[in-house]
Tab-separated table of C-alpha atoms in Angstrom:
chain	number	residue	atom	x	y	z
A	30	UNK	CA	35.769	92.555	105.138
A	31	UNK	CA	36.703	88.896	106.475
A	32	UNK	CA	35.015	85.614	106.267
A	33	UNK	CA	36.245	84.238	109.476
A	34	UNK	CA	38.644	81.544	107.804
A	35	UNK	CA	42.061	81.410	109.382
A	36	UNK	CA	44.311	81.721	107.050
A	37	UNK	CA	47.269	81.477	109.464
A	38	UNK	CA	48.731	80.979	112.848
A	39	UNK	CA	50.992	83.710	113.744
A	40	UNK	CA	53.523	84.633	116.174
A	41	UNK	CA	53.588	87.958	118.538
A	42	UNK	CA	56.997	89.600	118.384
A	43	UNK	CA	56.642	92.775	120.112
A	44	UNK	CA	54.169	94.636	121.838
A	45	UNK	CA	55.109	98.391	122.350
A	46	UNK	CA	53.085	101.102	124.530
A	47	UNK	CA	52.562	104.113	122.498
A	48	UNK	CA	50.544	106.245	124.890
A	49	UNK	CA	47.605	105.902	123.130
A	50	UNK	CA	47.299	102.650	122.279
A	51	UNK	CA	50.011	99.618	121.101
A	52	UNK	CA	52.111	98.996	118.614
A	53	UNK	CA	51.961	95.355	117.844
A	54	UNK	CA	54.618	93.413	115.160
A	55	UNK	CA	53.659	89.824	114.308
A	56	UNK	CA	55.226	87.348	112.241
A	57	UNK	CA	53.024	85.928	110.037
A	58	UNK	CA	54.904	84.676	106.387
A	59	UNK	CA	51.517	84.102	104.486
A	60	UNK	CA	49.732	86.684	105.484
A	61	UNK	CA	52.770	89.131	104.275
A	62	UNK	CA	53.692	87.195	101.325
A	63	UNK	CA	51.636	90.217	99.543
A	64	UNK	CA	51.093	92.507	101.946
A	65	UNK	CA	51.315	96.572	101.659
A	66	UNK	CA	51.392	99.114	103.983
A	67	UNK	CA	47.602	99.953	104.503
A	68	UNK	CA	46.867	96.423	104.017
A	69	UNK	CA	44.054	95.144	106.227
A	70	UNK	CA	44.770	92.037	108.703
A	71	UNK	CA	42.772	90.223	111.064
A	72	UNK	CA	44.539	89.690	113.946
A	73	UNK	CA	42.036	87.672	116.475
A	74	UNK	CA	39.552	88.797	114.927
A	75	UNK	CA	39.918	92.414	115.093
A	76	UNK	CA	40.884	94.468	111.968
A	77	UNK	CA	44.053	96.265	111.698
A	78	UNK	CA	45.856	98.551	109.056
A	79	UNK	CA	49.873	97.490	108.352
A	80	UNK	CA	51.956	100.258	108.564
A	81	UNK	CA	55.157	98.145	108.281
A	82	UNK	CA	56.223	94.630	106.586
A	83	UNK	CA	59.288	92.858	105.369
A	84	UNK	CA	60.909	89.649	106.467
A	85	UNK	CA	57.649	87.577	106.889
A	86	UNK	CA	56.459	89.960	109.892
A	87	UNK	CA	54.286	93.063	109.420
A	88	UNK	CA	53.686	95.988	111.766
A	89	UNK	CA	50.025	97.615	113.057
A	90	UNK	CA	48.913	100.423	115.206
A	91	UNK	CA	46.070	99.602	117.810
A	92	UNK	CA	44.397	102.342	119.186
A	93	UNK	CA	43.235	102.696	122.595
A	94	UNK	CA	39.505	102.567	121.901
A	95	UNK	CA	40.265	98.806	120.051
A	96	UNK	CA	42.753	97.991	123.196
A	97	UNK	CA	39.416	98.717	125.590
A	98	UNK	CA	37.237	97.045	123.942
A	99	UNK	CA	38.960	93.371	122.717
A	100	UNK	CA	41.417	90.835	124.247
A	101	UNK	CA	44.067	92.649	122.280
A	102	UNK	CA	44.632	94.015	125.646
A	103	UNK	CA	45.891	90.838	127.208
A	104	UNK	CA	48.405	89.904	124.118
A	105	UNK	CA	52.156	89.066	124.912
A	106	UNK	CA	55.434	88.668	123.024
A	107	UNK	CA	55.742	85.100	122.142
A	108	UNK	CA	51.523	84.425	122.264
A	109	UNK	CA	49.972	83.243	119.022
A	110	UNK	CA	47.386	84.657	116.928
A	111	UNK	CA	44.809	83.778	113.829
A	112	UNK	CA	45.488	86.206	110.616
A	113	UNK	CA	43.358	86.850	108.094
A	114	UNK	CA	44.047	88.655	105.230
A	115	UNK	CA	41.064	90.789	104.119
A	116	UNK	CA	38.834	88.988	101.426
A	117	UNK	CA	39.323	90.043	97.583
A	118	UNK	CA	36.394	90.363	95.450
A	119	UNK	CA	35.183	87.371	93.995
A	120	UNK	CA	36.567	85.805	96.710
A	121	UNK	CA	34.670	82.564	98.018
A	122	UNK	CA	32.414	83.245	101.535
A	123	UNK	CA	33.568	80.355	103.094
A	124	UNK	CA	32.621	81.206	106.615
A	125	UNK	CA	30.404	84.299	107.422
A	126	UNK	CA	30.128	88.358	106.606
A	127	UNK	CA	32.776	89.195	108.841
A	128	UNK	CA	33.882	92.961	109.697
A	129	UNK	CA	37.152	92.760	112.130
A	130	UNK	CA	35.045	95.203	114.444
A	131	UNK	CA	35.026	93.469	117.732
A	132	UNK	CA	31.804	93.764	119.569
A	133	UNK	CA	33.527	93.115	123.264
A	134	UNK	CA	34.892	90.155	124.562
A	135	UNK	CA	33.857	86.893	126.246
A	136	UNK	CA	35.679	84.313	128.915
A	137	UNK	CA	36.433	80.627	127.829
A	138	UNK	CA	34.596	78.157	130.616
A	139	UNK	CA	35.736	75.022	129.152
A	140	UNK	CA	34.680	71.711	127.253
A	141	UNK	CA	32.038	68.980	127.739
A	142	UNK	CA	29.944	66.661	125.825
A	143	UNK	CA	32.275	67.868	122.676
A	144	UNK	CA	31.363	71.245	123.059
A	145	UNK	CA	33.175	74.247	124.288
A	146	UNK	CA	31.339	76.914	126.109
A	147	UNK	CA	31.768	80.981	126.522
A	148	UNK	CA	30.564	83.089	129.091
A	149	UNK	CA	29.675	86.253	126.994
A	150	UNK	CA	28.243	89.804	128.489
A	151	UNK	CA	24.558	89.728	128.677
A	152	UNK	CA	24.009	92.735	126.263
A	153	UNK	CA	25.603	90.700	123.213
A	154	UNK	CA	23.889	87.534	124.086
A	155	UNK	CA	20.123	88.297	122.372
A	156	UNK	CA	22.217	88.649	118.656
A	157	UNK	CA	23.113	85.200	119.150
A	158	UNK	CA	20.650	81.916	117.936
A	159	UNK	CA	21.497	78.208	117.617
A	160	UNK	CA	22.520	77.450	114.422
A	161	UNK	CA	23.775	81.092	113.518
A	162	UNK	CA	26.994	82.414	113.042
A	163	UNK	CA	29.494	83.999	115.647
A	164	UNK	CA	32.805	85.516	115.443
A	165	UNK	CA	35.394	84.223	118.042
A	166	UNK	CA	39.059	85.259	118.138
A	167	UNK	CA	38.496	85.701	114.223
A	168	UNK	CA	36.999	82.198	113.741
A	169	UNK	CA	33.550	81.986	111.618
A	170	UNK	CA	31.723	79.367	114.511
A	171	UNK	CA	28.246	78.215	114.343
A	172	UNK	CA	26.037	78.658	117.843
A	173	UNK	CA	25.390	75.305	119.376
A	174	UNK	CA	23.118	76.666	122.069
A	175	UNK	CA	22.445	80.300	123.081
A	176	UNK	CA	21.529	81.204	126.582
A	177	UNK	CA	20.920	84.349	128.465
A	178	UNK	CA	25.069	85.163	129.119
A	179	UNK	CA	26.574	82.041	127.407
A	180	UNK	CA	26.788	79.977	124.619
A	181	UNK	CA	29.024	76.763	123.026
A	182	UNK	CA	30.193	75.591	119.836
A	183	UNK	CA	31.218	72.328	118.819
A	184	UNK	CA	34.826	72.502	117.277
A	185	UNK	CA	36.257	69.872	114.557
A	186	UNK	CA	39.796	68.639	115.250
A	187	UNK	CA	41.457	70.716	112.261
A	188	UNK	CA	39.957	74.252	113.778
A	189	UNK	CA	41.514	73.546	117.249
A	190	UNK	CA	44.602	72.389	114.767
A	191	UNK	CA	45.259	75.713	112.990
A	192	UNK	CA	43.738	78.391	115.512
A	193	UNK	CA	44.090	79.838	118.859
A	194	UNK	CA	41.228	77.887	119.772
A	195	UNK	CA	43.597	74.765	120.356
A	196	UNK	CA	45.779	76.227	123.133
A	197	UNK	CA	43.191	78.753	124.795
A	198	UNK	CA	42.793	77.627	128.401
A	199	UNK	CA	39.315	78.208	130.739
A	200	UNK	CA	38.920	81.801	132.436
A	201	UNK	CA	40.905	83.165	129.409
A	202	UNK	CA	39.239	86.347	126.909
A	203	UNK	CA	38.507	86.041	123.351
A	204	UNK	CA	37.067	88.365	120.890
A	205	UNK	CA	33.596	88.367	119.876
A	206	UNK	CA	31.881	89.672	116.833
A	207	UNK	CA	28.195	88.984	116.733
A	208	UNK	CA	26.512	88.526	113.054
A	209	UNK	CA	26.042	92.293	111.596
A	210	UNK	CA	23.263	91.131	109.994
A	211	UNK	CA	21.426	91.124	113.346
A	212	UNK	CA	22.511	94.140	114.097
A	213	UNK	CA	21.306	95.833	111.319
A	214	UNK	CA	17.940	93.848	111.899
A	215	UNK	CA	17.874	95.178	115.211
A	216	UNK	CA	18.203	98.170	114.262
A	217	UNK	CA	15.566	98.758	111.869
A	218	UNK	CA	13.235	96.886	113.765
A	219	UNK	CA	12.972	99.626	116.692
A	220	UNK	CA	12.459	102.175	114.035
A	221	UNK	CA	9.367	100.608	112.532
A	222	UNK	CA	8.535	100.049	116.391
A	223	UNK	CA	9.197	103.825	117.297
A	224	UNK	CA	7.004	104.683	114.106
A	225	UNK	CA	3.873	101.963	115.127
A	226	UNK	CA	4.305	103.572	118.593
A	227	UNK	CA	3.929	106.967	117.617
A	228	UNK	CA	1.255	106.736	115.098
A	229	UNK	CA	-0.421	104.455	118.462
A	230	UNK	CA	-0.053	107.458	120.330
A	231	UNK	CA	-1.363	109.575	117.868
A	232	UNK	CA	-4.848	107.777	116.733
């Protein structure tokens, strides 16, 4: 569990096919300064298990499924990354419930009016409201505005300071994680709705 607070700004070393997914090393000095192997670590956003660490760099595994389905796919040697360590209990919630379980992806369009706007797929866009919270490359944002297959936030100088968010450039991916709560409201909703539907049926 995250809370969407970059911790740090890391540094891609590697990036090694392994057939069935990548092996990615990153150097990262805070985010190691206690980390074990099994550790969990954000890495835009998306939550993955150290198998390796030592020297201020640590080691993870991304399977293919994860590779598919975020921007992971699209990271280089050299690019830079927001790490998060996983939050400890007691822990302050300074952003937002965060899982590292990227929903999909959506495209950078660019900044106007002090807002910066995403192009996001159509099927994530209904868990989205202004005013609620949104996951992107890792960072806990709030939604601006909410449309049918985009939506903007409004950055403060020190997130585009510390994060990815600062050097991203328009028609490039980032990771999205809607709000879970949403999803779980979702989801319970079409069960009472099934239910109301088939005692309807019934009567």
């Amino acid at each position: 569990m995250f809370t969407g607070i970059v911790e740090e700004l890391g540094t891609v070393v590697s990036v090694e096919d392994t057939g069935d997914g990548v092996r990615l090393t990153v150097d990262g000095p805070l985010v190691t300064s206690d980390a074990k192997h099994g550790d969990s670590i954000a890495v835009n956003g998306v939550c993955l298990t150290v198998v390796e660490s030592g020297g201020g760099r640590f080691t993870v595994d991304v399977v293919q499924e994860t590779v598919r389905r975020s921007a992971i796919r699209n990271v280089a040697a050299g690019d830079r990354v927001n790490l998060e360590r996983a939050m400890a209990l007691g822990d302050r919630l300074g952003g937002h419930i965060v899982q590292g379980h990227v929903d999909g992806t959506a495209v950078l369009r660019g900044s106007d009016d002090d807002l910066t706007r995403f192009e996001l797929p159509a099927e994530l866009s209904h868990y989205l409201v202004e005013k609620g919270s949104i996951t992107v490359d890792g960072i806990s944002l709030t939604v601006v505005e909410a449309g049918r297959t985009e939506f903007s936030v409004a950055l403060i100088p020190t997130t585009r300071e510390l994060t990815t968010l600062g050097v991203r450039r328009p028609g490039e991916e980032v990771n999205i994680e809607v709000d879970v709560l949403a999803k779980h409201l979702e989801r319970l909703a079409a069960a009472q709705l099934d239910q109301f539907r088939a005692g309807a049926s019934g009567s």
